[in-house]
XYZ file of C-alpha atoms in Angstrom:
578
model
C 33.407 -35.101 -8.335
C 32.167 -32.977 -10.889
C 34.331 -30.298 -12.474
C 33.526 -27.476 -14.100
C 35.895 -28.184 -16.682
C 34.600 -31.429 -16.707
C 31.105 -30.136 -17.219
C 32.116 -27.802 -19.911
C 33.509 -30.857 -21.498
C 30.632 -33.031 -21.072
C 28.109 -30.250 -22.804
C 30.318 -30.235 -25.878
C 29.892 -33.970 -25.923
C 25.846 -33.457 -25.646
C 24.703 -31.178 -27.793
C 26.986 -27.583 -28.615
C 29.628 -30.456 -30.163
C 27.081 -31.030 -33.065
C 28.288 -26.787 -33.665
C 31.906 -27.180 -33.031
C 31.837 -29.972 -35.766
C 29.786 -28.039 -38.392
C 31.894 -24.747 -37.808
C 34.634 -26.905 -38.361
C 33.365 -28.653 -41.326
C 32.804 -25.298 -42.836
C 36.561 -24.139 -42.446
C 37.516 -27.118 -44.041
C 34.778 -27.344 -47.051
C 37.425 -25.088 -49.240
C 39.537 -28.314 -49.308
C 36.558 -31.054 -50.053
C 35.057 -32.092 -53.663
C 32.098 -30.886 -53.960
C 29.274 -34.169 -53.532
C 26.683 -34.610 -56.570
C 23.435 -33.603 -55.904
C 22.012 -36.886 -56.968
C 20.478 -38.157 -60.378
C 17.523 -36.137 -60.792
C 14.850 -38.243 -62.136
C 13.184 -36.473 -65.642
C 9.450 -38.532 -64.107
C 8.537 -40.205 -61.508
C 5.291 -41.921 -60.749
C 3.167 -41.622 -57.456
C 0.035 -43.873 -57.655
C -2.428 -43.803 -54.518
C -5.068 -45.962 -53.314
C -7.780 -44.671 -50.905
C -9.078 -47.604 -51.144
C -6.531 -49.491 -49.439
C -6.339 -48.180 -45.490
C -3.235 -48.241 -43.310
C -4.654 -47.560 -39.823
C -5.755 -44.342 -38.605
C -4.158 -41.440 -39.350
C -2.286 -40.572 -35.754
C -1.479 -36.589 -35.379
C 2.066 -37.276 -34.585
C 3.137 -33.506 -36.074
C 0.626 -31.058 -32.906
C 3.427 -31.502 -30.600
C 6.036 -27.921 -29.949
C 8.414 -26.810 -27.372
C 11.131 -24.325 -26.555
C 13.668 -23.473 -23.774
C 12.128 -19.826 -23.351
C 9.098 -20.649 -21.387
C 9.081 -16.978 -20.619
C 8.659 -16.508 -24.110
C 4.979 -17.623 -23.821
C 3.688 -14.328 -22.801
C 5.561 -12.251 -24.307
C 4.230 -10.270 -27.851
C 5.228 -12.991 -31.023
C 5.317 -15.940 -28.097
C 1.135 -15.186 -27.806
C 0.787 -14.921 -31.252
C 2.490 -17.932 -32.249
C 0.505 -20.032 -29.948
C -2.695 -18.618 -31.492
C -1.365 -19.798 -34.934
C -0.303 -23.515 -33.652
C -3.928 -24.036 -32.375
C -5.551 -22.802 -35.350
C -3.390 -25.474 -37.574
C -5.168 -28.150 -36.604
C -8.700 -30.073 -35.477
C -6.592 -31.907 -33.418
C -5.047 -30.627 -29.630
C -1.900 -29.027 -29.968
C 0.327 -30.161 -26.889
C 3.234 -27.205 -25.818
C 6.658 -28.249 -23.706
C 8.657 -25.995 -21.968
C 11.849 -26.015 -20.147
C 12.566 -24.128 -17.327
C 8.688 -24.201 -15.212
C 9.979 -24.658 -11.856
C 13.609 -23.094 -12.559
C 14.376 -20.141 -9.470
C 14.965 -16.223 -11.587
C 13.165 -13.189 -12.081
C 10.869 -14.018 -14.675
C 12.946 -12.923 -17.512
C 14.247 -15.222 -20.572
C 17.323 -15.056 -22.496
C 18.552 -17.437 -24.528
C 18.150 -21.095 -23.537
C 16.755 -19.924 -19.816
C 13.913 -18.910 -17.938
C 12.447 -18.944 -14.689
C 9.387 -18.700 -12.280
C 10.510 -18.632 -8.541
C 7.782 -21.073 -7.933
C 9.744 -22.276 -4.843
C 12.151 -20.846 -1.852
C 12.720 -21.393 1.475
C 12.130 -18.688 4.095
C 14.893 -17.873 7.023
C 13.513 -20.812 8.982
C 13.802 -23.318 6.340
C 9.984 -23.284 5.721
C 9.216 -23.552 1.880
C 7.760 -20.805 0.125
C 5.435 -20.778 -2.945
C 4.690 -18.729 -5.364
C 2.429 -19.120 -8.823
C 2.761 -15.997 -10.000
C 4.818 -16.421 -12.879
C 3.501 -19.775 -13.883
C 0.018 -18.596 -13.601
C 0.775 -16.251 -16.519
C 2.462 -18.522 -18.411
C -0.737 -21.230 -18.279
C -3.181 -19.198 -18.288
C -1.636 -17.796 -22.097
C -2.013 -21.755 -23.023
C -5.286 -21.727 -21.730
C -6.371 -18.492 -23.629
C -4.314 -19.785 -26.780
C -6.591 -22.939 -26.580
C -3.263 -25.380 -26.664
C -2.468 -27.682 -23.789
C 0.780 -28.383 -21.611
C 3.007 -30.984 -21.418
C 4.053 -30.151 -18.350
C 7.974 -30.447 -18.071
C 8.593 -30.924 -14.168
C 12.185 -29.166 -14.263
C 14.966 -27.899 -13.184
C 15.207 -27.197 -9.879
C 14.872 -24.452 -7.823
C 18.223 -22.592 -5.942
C 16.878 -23.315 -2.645
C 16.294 -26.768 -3.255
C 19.577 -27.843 -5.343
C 22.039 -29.309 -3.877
C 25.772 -28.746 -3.524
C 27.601 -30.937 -6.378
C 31.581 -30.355 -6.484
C 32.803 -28.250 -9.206
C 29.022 -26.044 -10.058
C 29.431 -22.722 -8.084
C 26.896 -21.403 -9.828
C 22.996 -21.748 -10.239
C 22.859 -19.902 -13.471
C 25.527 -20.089 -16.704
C 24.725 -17.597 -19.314
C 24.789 -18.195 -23.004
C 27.298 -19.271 -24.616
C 28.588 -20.573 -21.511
C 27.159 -24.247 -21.056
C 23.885 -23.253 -19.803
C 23.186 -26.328 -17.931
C 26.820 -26.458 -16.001
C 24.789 -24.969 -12.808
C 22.971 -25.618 -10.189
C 19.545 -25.425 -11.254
C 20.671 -29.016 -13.308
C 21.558 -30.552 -9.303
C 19.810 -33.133 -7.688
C 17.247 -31.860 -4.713
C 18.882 -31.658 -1.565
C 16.179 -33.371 0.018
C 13.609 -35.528 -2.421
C 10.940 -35.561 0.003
C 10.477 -31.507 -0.591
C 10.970 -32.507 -4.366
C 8.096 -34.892 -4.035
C 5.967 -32.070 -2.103
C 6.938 -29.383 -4.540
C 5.178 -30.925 -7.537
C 2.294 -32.176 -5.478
C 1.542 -28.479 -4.558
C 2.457 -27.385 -8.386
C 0.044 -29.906 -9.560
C -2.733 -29.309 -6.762
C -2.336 -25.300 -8.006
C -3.154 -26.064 -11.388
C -5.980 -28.358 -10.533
C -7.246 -25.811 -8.209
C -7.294 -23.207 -11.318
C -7.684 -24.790 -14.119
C -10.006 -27.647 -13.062
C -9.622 -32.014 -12.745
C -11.020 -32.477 -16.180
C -9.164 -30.276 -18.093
C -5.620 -31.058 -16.380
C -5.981 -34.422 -16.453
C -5.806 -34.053 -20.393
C -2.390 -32.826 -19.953
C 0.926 -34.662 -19.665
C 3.512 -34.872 -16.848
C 7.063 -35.455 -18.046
C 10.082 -36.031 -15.414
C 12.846 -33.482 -16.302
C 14.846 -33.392 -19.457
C 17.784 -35.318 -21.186
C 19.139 -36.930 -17.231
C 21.171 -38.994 -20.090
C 23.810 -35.905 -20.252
C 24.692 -32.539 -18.127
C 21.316 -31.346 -18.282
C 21.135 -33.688 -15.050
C 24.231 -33.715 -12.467
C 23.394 -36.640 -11.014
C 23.916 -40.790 -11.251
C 21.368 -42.729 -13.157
C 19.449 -43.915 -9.794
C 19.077 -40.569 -8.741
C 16.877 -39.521 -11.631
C 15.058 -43.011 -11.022
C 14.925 -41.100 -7.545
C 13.648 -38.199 -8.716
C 11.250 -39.592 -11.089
C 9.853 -41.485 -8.333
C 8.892 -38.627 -5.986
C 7.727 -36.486 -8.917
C 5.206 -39.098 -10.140
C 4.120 -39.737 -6.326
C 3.520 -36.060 -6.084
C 1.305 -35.278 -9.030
C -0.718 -38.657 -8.388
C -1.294 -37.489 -4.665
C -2.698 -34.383 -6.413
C -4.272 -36.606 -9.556
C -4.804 -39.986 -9.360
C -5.423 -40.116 -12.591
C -2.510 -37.942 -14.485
C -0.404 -39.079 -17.269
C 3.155 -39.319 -16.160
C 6.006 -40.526 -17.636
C 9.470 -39.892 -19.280
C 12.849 -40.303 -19.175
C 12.959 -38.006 -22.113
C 16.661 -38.784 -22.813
C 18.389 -38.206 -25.886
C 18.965 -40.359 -28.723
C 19.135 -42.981 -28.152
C 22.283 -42.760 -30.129
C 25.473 -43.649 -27.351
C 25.807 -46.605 -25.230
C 25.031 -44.667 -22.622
C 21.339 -43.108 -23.977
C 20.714 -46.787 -25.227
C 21.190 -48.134 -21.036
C 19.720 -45.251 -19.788
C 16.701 -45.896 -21.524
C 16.052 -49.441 -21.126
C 17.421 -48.920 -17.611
C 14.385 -46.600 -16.953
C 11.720 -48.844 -18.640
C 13.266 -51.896 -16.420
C 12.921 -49.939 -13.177
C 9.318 -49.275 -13.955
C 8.798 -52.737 -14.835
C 10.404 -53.801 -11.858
C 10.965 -51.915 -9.420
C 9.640 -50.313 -6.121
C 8.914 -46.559 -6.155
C 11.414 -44.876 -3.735
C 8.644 -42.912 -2.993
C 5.676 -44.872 -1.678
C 7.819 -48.660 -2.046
C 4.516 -48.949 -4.790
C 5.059 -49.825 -8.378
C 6.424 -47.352 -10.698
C 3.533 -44.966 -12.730
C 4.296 -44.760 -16.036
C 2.146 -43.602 -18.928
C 3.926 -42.847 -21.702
C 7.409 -42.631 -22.905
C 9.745 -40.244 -23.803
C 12.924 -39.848 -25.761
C 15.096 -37.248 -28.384
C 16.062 -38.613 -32.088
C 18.313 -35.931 -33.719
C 19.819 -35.749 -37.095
C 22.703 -34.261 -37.770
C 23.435 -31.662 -40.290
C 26.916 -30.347 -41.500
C 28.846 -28.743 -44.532
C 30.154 -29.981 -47.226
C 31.499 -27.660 -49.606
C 29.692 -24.461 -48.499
C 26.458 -25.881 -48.885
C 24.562 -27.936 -46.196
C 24.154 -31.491 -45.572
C 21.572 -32.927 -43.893
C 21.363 -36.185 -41.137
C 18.279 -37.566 -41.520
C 19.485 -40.802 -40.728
C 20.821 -39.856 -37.547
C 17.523 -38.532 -36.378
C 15.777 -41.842 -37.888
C 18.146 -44.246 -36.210
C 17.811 -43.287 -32.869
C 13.861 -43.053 -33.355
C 14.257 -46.899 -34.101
C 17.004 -47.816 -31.454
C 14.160 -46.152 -29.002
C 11.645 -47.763 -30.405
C 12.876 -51.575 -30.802
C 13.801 -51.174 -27.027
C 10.500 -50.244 -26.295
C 9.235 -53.017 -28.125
C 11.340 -55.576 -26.279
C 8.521 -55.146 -22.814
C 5.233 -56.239 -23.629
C 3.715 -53.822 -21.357
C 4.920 -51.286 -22.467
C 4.768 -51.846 -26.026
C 1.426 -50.322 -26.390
C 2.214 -47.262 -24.291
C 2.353 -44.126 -26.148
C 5.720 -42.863 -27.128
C 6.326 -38.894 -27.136
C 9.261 -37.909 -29.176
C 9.527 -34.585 -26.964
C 12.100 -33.269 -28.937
C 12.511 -34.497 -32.455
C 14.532 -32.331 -34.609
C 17.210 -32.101 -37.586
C 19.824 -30.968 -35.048
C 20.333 -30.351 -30.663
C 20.558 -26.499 -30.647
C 17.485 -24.255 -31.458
C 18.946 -21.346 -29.847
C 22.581 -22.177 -32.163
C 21.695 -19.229 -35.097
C 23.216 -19.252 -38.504
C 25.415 -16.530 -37.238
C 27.239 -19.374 -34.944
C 27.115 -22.155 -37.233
C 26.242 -21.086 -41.058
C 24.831 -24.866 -41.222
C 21.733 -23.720 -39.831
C 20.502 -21.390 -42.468
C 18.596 -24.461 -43.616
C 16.075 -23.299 -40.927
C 14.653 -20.357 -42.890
C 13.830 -21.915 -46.261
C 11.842 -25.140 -47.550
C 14.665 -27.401 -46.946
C 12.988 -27.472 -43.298
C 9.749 -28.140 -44.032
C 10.471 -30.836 -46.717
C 12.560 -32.483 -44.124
C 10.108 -32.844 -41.783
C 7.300 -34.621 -43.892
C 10.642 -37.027 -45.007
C 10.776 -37.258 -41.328
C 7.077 -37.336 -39.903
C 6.198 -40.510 -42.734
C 9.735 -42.218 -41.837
C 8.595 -42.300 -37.961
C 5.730 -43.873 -38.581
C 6.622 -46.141 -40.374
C 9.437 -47.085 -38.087
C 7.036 -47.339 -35.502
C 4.885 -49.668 -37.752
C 7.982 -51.951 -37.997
C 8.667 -52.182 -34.836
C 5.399 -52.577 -33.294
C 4.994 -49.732 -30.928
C 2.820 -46.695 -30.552
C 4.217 -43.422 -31.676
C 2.381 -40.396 -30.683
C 3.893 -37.571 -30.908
C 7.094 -35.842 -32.677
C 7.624 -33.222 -31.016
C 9.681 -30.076 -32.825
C 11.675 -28.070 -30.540
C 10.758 -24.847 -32.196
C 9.125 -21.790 -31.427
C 10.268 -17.902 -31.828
C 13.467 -15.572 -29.863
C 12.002 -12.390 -29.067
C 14.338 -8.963 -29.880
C 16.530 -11.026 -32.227
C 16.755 -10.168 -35.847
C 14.855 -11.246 -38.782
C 15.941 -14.399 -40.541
C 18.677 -14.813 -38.079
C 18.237 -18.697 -38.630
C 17.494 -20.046 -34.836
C 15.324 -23.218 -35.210
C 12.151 -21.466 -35.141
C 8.626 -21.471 -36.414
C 8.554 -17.643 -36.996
C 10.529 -14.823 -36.632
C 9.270 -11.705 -35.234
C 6.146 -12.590 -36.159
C 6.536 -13.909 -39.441
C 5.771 -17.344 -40.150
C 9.011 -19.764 -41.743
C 8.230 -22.026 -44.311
C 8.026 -24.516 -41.744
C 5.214 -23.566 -40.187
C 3.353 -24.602 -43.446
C 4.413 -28.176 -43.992
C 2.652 -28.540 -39.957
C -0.662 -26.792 -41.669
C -0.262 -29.170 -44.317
C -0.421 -32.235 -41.808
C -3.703 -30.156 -40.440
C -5.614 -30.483 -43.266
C -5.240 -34.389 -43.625
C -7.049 -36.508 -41.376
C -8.922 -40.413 -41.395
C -6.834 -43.020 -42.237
C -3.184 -43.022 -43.753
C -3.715 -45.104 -47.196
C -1.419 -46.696 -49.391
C 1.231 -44.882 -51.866
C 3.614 -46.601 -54.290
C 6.102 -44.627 -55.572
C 8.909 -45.100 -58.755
C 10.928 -42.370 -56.711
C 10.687 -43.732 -53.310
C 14.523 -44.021 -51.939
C 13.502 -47.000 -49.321
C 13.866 -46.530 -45.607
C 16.348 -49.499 -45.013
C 18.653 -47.708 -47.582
C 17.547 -43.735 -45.690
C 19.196 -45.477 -42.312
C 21.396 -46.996 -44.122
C 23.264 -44.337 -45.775
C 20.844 -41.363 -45.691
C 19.224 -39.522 -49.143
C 22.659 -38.851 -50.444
C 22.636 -40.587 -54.138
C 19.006 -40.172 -55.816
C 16.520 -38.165 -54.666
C 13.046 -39.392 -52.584
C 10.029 -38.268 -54.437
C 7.613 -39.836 -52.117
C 4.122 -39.242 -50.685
C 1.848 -39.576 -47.988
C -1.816 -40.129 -48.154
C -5.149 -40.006 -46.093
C -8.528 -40.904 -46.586
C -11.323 -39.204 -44.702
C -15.208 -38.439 -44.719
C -15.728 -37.070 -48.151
C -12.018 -36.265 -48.759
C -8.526 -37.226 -49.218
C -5.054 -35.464 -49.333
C -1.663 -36.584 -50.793
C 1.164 -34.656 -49.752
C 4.138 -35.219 -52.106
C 8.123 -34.082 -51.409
C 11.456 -33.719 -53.625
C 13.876 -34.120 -50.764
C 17.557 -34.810 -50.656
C 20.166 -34.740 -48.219
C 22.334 -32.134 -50.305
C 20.609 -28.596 -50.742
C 21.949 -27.960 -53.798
C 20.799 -26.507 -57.162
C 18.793 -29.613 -59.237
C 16.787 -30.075 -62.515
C 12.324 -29.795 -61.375
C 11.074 -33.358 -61.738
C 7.480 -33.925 -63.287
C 5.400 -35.862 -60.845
C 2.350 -37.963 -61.839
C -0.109 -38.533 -59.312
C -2.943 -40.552 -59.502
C -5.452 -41.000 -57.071
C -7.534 -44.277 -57.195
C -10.277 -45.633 -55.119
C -12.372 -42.500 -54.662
C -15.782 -43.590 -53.873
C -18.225 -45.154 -56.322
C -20.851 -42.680 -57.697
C -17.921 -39.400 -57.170
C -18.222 -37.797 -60.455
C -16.613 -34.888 -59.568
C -13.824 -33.794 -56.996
C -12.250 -30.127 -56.001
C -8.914 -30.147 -55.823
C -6.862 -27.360 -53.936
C -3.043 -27.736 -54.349
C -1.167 -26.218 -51.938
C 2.901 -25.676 -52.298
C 5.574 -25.093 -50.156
C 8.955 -23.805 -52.093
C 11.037 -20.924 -53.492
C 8.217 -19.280 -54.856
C 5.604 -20.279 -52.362
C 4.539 -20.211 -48.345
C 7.480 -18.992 -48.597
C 8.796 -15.357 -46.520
C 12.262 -15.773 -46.376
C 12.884 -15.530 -50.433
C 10.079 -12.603 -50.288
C 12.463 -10.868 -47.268
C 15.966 -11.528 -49.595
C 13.840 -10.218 -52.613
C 13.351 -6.776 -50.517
C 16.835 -6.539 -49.246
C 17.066 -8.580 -46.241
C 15.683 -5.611 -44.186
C 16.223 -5.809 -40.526
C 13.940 -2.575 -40.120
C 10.385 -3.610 -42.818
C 8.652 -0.919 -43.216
C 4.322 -1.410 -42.465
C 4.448 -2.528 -46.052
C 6.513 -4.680 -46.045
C 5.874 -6.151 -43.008
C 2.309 -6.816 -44.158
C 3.760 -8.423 -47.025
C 6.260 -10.972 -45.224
C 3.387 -11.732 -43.006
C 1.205 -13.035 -46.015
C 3.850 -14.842 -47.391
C 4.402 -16.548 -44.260
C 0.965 -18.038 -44.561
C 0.359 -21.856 -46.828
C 0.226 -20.439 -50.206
C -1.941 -22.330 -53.468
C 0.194 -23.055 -56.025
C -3.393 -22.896 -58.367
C -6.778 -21.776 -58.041
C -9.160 -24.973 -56.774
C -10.263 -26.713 -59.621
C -12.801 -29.244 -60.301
C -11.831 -32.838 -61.784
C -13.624 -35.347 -63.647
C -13.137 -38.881 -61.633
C -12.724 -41.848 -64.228
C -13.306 -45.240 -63.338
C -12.733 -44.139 -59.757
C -9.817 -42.209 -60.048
C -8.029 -38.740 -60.877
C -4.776 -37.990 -62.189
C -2.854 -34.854 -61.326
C 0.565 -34.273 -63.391
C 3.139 -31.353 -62.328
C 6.414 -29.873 -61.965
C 8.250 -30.099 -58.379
C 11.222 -28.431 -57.973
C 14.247 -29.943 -55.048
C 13.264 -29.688 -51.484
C 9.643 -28.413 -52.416
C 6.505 -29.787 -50.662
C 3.095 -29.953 -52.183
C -0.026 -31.222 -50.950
C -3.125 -31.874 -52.571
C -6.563 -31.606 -50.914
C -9.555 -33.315 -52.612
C -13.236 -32.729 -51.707
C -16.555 -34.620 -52.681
């Protein structure tokens, strides 16, 4: 039986426990030493070789979701999409919770709804589009593409679990302590329900275009967001998958899109799933078990120490390569892409400063430096362990009506873009193949799981090699945000084609002083009410900033050298053209 005690209990031990603990942290902090920031190195050394490839460059970082799916068509949510699209050459994939959840259409914090499903006075189901019609058809106008989240379920259709007496908790209650997180009372309608959702978008949007999209099962069945036993999500999965094949043979589907894996539990619910689709007979059809890609949610795990924050990078990087070597232990399903559908440096986007001060890393570079740490770290996990990462997904978008800078895990806020926007329009502009970098800063990745970036810092880079360019984007990153001497990087780039005299360089910067609109807001006062002025203002300093005007370099013996100053938890990429 499930209790709503019990539930309340179990969503602190998901993800709200990661706040209690921080919140916590931060009472105590008066009584902790204060950490070192790390030896600062005076140099360090970054040498790269075009000339040497890696493998294709895979655009892990065009992936983006959010709770709000009502948020889509609403003024910033538009907007934002616009802006995601035009970051990249590449597809730009959106995931949102909530598509087939029963409500009137209107988000609030970590809920939405559609009413795509009820059942009339003679049990007859009932469907309507309405809502999720306008929430596609702003993809389709955006230009980005869904990965459709088949969740949660719809009032008429959940059934009665002991201890939820209701179908919707409001925030800060436990959100997903209700009904709409129940099994179906009857799996066969399940199974029907997302054949017709499926058929519906076919019918609109067309076979081609929606059989570039992706079908995930649900979200996180691994904790409360699923009231139900481990079989019954195999259940579920099952007659999901059945029902978008009947309406396209030739969909993507997959999942489980469980957290972690960081518990015992994530680590068996995972390889659990994989084994029943190896194995096992759909409870469907009695067929084998689709499955086209894989799913799962690495987190870090941020706190503070002293009044300053800490990040968890190796939390989030440990459970990316727990997933990962379990993955890599079926053969068939080694090569299958893996989706990180949420990948993220904590569990609770919609968790603002204002409830845990921890998460006023979200509005400044420390974000976006994190995230290239991350985005090379994941690949070259994946490298190690032999599988086929596709996508990191960051569960990130924008809160409508909430205040400026209020530090939710968002890419913009009120329609100015975060510094962390910028480090994903830095990943835009590189593209070919990832080539080698050696650096004399580099804190290694055994040690980064090991222990984190919590002595020295990691002055790294990453590196691509395309048609008639290359780009090299370079970090300062540690663990501790705290105040730390600039370091003077030397970068030189070798291998540039023979008979390149020449080669434009644009350096682009992400820090205190740059793509930055947070320090410009604290610079004007922190107003909650801009005036047009300075509004306009944020909004350009929301957008990737050059540190320089382009200028042209002399290539010697195949090669350039760039030398400059990098400052902690800054970000700069350079962009060279021939």
């Amino acid at each position: 039986m499930i209790k709503s005690g019990w539930l309340m209990q179990r969503w602190l031990d998901g993800r709200a426990i990661a706040v209690v603990l921080l919140i916590c942290a931060g009472i105590m902090a008066g009584s902790a030493q204060s950490p070192a920031s790390g030896s600062a190195p005076a140099s360090v050394s970054i040498r790269v070789d075009l000339a040497k490839s890696l493998g294709p460059y895979t655009p892990i970082y065009r992936w983006f979701g959010y709770d709000e799916s009502n948020y889509t068509t609403m003024q910033y949510g538009k907007q934002l999409l616009r802006e995601l699209h035009d970051l990249t050459p590449e597809p730009v994939y959106i995931r949102a919770h909530h598509l087939l959840t029963s409500g009137n259409g209107v988000a609030e914090l970590k809920w939405s709804s559609s009413n795509v499903f009820s059942l009339d006075a003679n049990g007859k189901a009932v469907y309507d589009f309405t809502i999720t019609d306008q929430t596609f058809d702003e993809y389709q106008r955006a230009g980005v593409r869904p990965f459709v989240e088949l969740g949660f379920m719809p009032k008429d259709l959940a059934s009665n679990v002991p201890g939820v007496n209701e179908y919707q908790v409001h925030y800060p209650g436990p959100t997903m302590a209700g009904a709409s997180n129940n099994p179906p009372k009857d799996y066969a309608m399940w199974g029907e329900l997302v054949r017709k959702f499926t058929e519906h978008l076919v019918e609109r949007y067309g076979r081609d275009k929606v059989s570039t999209w992706y079908f995930e099962v649900w979200n996180e069945p691994d904790i409360v967001y699923w009231h139900g036993t481990q079989e019954e999500y195999t259940k579920l999965y099952d007659y999901a998958v059945a029902g978008v094949r009947a309406a396209l043979p030739d969909a993507k589907v997959g999942g489980p899109a469980t957290t972690g894996p960081g518990s015992e539990k994530s680590v068996a619910f995972l390889d659990g799933f994989l084994n029943h689709c190896l194995s096992g007979r759909s409870a469907a059809d009695g067929k084998a078990v689709p499955l086209d890609f894989i799913s799962f949610h690495p987190k870090g795990h941020p706190e503070t120490v002293d009044g300053h924050v800490r990040m968890g990078l190796a939390d989030e990087l440990k459970a990316a390569q727990t997933g990962f070597d379990i993955v890599a232990k079926y053969p068939r399903f080694k090569q299958l892409p893996i989706i990180l559908s949420e990948a993220d440096p904590e569990g609770c986007a919609a968790c603002s400063m204002k409830t845990n001060p921890a998460n006023a890393y979200r509005n400044g570079p420390l974000y976006a430096t994190y995230t290239a740490v991350a985005m090379k770290s994941l690949l070259d996990l994946q490298e190690q362990s032999g599988v086929n990462l596709a996508g990191m997904l960051s569960w990130s978008f924008e809160f409508e009506g909430k205040e400026y800078f209020e530090g939710f895990r968002t890419l913009a806020t009120n329609g100015i873009d975060k510094p962390i926007l910028n480090v994903f329009r830095m990943a835009g502009l590189m593209s070919g193949d990832r080539v080698e970098t050696v650096s004399d800063g580099k804190v290694r990745l055994a040690d980064i799981l090991k222990s984190g970036i919590r002595e020295a810092p990691d002055v790294d880079a990453f590196a691509t090699k395309g048609l008639h360019q290359a780009a090299v984007m370079v970090w300062n990153y540690h663990d501790d945000d705290l105040p730390a001497p600039t370091t003077t990087v030397q970068v030189t780039i070798a291998g540039i084609p023979a008979g390149v005299k020449r080669v434009l360089l644009e350096h682009y910067r992400i820090d205190e002083e740059h793509s930055n609109s947070y320090a410009v807001w604290k610079q004007m006062g922190s107003p909650q009410s801009p005036t047009a002025e300075q509004y306009a203002r944020l909004r350009r300093a929301g957008q990737l900033e050059l540190m320089t005007s382009p200028r042209w370099l002399d290539v010697d013996a195949g090669r350039v050298t760039v030398e400059m100053a990098l400052p902690r938890q800054a970000t700069s990429l350079f962009r060279l053209q021939w």
